[in-house]
Every structure is written in structure tokens, then in C-alpha cells.
Short mmCIF file of C-alpha atoms and ligand atoms in Angstrom, two decimals:
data_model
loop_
_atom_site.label_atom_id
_atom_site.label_comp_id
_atom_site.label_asym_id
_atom_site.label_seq_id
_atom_site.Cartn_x
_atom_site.Cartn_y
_atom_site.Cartn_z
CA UNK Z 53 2.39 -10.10 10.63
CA UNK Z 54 3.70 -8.46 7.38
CA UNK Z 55 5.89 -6.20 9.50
CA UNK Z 56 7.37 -9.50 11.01
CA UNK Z 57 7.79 -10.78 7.62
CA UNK Z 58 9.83 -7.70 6.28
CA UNK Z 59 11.40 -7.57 9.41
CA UNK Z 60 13.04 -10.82 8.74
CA UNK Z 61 13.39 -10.39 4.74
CA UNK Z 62 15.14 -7.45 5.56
CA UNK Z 63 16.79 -7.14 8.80
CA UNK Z 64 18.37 -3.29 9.79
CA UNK Z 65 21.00 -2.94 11.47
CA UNK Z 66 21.69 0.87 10.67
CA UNK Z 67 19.39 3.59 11.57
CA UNK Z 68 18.21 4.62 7.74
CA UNK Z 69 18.76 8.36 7.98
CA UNK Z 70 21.79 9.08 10.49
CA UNK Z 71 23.41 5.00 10.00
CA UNK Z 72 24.41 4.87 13.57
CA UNK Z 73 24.46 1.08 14.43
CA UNK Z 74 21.45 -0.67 16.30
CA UNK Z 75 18.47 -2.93 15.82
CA UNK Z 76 16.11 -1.32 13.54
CA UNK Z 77 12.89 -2.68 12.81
CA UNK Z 78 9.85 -1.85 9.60
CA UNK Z 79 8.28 -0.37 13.09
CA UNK Z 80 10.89 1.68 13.90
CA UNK Z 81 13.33 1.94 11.16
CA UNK Z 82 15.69 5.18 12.22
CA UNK Z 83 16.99 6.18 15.84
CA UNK Z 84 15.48 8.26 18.27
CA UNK Z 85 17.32 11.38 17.93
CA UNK Z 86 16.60 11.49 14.10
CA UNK Z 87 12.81 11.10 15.16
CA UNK Z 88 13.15 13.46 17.03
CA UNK Z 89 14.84 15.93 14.26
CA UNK Z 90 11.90 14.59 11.87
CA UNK Z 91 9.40 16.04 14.76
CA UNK Z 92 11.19 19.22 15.37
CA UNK Z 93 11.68 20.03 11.87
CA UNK Z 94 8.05 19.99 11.40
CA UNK Z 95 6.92 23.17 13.33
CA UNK Z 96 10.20 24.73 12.32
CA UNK Z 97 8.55 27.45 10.14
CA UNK Z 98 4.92 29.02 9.30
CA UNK Z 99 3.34 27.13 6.83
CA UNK Z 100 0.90 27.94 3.40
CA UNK Z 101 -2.55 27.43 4.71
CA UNK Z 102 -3.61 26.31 1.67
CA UNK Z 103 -0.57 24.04 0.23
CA UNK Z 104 1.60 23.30 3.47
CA UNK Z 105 4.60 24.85 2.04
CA UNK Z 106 7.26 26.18 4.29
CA UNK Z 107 7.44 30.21 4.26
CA UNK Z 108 10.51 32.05 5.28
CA UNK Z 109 7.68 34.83 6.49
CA UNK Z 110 4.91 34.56 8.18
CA UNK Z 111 1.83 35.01 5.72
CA UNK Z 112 -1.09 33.27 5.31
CA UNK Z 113 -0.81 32.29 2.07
CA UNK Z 114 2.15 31.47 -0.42
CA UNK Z 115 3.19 33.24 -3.84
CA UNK Z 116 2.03 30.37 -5.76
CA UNK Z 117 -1.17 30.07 -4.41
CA UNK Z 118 -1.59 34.23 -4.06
CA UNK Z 119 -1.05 33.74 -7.53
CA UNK Z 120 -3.16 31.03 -8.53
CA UNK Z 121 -5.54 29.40 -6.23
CA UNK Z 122 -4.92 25.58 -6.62
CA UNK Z 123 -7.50 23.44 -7.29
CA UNK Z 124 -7.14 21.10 -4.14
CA UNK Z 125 -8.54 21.66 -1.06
CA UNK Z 126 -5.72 21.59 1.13
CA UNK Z 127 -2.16 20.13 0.85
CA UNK Z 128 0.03 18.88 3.76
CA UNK Z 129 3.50 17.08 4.48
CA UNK Z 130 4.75 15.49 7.41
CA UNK Z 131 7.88 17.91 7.31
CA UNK Z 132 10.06 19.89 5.44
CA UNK Z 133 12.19 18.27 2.47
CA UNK Z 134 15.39 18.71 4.45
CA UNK Z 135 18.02 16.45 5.42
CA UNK Z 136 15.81 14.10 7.47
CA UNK Z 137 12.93 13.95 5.18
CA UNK Z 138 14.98 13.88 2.05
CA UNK Z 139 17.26 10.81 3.13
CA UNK Z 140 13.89 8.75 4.20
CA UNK Z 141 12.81 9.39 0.40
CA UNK Z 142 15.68 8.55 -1.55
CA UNK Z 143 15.94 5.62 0.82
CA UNK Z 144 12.64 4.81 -0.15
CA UNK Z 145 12.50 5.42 -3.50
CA UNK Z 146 16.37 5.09 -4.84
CA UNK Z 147 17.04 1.94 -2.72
CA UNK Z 148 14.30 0.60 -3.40
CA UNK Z 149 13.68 -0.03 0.88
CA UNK Z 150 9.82 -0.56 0.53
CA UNK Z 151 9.39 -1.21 4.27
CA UNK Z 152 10.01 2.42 5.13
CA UNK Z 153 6.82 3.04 3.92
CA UNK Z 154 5.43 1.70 6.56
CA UNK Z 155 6.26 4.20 9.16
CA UNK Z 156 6.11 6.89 6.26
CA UNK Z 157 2.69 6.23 5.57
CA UNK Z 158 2.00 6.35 9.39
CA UNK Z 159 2.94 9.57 9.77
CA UNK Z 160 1.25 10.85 6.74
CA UNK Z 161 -1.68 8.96 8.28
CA UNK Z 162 -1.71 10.87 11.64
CA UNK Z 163 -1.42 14.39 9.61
CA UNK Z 164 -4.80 13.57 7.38
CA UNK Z 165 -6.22 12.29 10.85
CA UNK Z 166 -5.11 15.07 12.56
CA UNK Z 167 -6.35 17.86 9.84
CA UNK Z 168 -10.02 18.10 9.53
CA UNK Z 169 -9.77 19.96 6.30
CA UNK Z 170 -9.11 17.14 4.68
CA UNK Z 171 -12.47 15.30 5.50
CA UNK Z 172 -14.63 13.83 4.51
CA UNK Z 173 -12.42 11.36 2.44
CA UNK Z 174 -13.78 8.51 -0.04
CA UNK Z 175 -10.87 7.05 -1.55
CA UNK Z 176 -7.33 7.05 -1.73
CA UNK Z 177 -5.28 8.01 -5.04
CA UNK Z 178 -1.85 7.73 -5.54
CA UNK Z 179 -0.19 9.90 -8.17
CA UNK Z 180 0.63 7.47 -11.24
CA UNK Z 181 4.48 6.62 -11.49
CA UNK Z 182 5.53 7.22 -14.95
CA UNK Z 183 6.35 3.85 -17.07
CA UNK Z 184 10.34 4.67 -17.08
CA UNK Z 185 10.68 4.71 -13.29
CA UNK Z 186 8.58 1.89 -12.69
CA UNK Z 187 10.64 -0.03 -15.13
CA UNK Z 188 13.08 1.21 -12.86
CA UNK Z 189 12.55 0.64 -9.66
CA UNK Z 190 9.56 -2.37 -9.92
CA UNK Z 191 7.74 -0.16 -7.71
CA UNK Z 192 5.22 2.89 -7.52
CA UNK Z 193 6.60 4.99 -4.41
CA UNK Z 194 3.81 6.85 -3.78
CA UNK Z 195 1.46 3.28 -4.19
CA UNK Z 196 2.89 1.86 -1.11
CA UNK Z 197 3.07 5.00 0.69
CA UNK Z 198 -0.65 5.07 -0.32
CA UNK Z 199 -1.74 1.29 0.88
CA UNK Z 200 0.04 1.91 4.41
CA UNK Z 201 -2.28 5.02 4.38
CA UNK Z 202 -5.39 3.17 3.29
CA UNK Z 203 -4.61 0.51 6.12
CA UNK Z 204 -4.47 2.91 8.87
CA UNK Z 205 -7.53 5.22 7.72
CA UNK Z 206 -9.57 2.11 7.30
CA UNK Z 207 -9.90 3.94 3.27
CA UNK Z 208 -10.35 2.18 0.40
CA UNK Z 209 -7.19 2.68 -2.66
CA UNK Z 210 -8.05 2.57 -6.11
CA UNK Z 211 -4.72 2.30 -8.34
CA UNK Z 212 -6.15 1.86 -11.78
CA UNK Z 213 -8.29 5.63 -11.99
CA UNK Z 214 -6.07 7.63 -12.60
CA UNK Z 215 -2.77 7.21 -15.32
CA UNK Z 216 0.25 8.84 -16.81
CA UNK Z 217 0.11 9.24 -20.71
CA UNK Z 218 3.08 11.37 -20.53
CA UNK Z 219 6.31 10.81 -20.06
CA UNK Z 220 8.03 12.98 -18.61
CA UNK Z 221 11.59 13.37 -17.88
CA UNK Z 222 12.84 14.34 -14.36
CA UNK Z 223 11.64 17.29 -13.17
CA UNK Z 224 14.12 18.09 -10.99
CA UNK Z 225 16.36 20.37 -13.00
CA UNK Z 226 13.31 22.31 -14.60
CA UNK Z 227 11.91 25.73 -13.57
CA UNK Z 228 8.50 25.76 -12.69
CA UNK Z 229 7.14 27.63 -15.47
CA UNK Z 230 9.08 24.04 -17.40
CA UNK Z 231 7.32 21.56 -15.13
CA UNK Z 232 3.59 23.18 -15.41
CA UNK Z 233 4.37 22.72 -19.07
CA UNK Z 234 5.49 19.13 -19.02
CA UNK Z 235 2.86 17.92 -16.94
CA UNK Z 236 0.17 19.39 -18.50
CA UNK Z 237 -2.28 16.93 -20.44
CA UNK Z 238 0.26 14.38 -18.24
CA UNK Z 239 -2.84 12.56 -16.62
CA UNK Z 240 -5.96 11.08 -17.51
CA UNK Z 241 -8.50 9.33 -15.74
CA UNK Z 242 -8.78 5.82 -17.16
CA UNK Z 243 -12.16 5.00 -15.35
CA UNK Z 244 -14.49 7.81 -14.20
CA UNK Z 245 -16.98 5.33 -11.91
CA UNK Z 246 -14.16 5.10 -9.64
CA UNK Z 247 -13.99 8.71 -9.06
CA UNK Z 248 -17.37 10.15 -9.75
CA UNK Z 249 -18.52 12.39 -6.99
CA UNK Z 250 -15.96 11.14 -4.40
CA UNK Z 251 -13.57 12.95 -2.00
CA UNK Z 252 -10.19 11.78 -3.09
CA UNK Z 253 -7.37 11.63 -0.94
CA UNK Z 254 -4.46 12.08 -3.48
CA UNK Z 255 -0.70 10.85 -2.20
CA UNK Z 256 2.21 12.16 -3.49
CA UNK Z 257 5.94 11.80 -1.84
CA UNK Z 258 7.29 15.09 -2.49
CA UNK Z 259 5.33 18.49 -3.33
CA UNK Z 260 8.09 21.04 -4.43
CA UNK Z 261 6.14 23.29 -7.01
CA UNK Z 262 3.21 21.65 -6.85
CA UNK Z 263 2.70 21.41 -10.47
CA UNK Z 264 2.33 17.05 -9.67
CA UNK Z 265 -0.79 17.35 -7.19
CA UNK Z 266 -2.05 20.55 -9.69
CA UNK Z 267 -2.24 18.67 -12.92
CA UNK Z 268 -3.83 15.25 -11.00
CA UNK Z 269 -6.09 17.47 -8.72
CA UNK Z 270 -7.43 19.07 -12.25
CA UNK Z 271 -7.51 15.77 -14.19
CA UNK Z 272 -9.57 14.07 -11.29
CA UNK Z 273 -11.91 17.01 -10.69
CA UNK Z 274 -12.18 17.13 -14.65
CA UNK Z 275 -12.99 13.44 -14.50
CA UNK Z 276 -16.02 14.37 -12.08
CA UNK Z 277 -14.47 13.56 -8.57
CA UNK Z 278 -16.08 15.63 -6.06
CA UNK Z 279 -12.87 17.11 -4.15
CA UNK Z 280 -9.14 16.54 -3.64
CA UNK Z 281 -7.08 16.96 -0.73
CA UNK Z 282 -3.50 16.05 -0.90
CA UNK Z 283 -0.63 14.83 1.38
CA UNK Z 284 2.62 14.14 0.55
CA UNK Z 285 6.14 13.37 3.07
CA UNK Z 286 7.95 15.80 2.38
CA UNK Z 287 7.12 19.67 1.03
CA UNK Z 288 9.72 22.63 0.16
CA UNK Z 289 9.93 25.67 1.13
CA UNK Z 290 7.80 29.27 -0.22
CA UNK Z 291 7.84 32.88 0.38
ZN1 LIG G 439 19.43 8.15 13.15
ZN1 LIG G 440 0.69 27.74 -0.91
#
């Protein structure tokens, strides 16, 4: 019914990813041969056992977490953040093309499903958007990535536990040593009951250093949840 609706609201007539004309739907929103590069990009290298990352060797775990064992239980993405992947979120997030998260949030569905590391689960999280983008964009990304999620896992969402008291700028041009210290002391949980002794399924769109889920795995755990697992769209690449 609501895929009807935003079928109509926003009709596609352009595959999202490769634009090749066609009718596109919230169901299927980009063409078969660019699902098909989204599904052959995922097994295209070994991946962190622990975090997902992509490795350019095969090892079983990454630098970062040979380094420093995250908090989380386990981290996955649907793919790689490569061309594919990285179109679908800017889409997403820079056009401001909600409905994608539809068949997003299906396919980070089927990977938690699929995974039974990340079980049990209690609730879903999604990371807090910080006040500047919302302003933004009217929109938390990683919210309705999150309630597409909670719809197909039959999970509950809880929005309000977890918050930003930080701003901080964009990460993107920062080292990681940079980001760890930017987002530290970034989150805070705002009300513990909703948390306390539950497996949280946190949902993030991108994990590049991981220094997001880190610092709201922490916060939560520090908060008293019970365990994190984490699963974002897209993840980048490790050694
Ligand atoms: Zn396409
Ligand atoms: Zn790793």
C-alpha cells in the first residue's frame, strides 16, 4: 500500500544508479544489470570477520580490529562502497529519494537474516543524524533505512534512545585518528529503559573507519544495553 503510494508520489522513469530509461518502481527502483553488479560486487573480496570490511588479502581479521577489538559483535554491509553502492546512497541521502530505502533496507534485512551472529536481536537503533543535516535534508537516512528493517524483521525501532550532543562536521575529509577524536563523547543515551539489557541492532548507511558504529556501540553498551551488532549498506575497504 505505501509502496503504491510512493510509487505514484514519485514515479521513476530512470534506473537510479546506471539512468538507463524504463519503468522503475519503490519495489524495484534500478535495472537488472545494476542488480546484478550490486550482487556480484558483494562476494568480490574476503571480508573482516569481525567488521565486514573489504580486505585486499585474505586474513581473518582487519588492521583496525587486530588493533583494537571493537566493541560490537559483528558488523556487516550489503556490499562494498563502490560505484553501485555509493550512487544508491547519495541518491538516498543527497536527493533526498526516501523510497530507495525501501529496497535498501531489504537487502540489509536479508544480510541480518541471513547472519546468525547477529541474533538474538531486541531492538532496532539507528545512529542519530546530527541537527545540521537533518536541518538539511528533513530526514534521518539511516531512520528510514532502519523502519524498512524493523518492518521486515518483525523488530521493534526505538528513535528517541540514543542522541547526538555533538556536532560534528563532515567526516569525510578527516583521518581516522581525526574522526575517533570528533566523535568521541558524540553520543549519549537519552533514556536507558529503552536499552537496558537488550540486543540492539544498530543501523548505519556507511561504515568507512568505523569510528560511527564504535562510539554508538560504546555509548549504548555504557548505557547498559546488553550487545550490539551492526549493519550498514555500504562498507570500505581494509588490509
Ligand atoms: Zn541500472
Ligand atoms: Zn575489521
Amino acid at each position: 500500500m505505501l509502496n503504491l503510494f510512493l510509487d505514484i508520489l514519485f514515479p521513476q522513469h530512470e534506473c537510479c544508479i546506471c539512468r538507463v530509461p524504463g519503468k522503475f518502481s519503490t519495489r524495484y527502483p534500478w535495472c537488472g544489470s545494476c542488480q546484478q553488479n550490486l550482487v556480484e560486487l558483494q562476494t568480490c573480496l574476503p571480508i573482516c570477520q569481525k567488521c565486514g570490511k573489504y580486505m585486499l588479502e585474505k586474513r581473518p581479521l582487519c588492521r583496525d580490529c587486530r588493533v583494537s577489538s571493537p566493541d560490537f559483535a559483528i558488523a556487516r554491509a550489503v556490499g562494498p562502497y563502490e560505484e553501485p553502492y555509493r550512487v544508491t546512497t547519495k541518491v538516498l541521502k543527497f536527493l533526498g529519494r526516501r523510497q530507495l530505502a525501501v529496497r535498501m533496507g531489504d537487502m540489509m534485512a536479508e544480510v541480518v537474516k541471513s547472519e546468525p551472529r547477529f541474533w538474538p536481536i531486541d531492538v532496532i537503533v539507528p545512529v542519530p543524524a546530527s541537527q545540521a543535516s537533518l536541518q538539511q535534508r528533513g530526514f534521518n537516512q539511516t531512520e528510514v533505512l532502519g523502519r524498512q528493517i524493523s518492518k521486515r524483521l518483525k523488530l521493534r525501532m526505538v528513535t528517541d534512545a540514543l542522541e547526538r550532543v555533538k556536532e560534528t562536521p563532515s567526516q569525510r575529509e578527516l583521518t581516522r585518528e581525526e574522526r575517533e577524536k570528533n566523535l568521541l563523547q558524540a553520543f549519549n543515551v537519552k533514556d536507558n529503559k529503552k536499552i537496558y539489557r537488550k540486543n540492539i541492532l544498530l543501523v548505519d548507511d556507511v561504515y568507512t573507519t568505523g569510528s560511527t558504529s564504535r562510539e554508538c556501540t560504546r555509548t549504548l553498551l555504557e548505557g547498559g544495553a546488553a550487545r550490539v551488532a551492526v549493519i550498514t549498506w555500504a562498507t570500505g575497504k581494509g588490509y
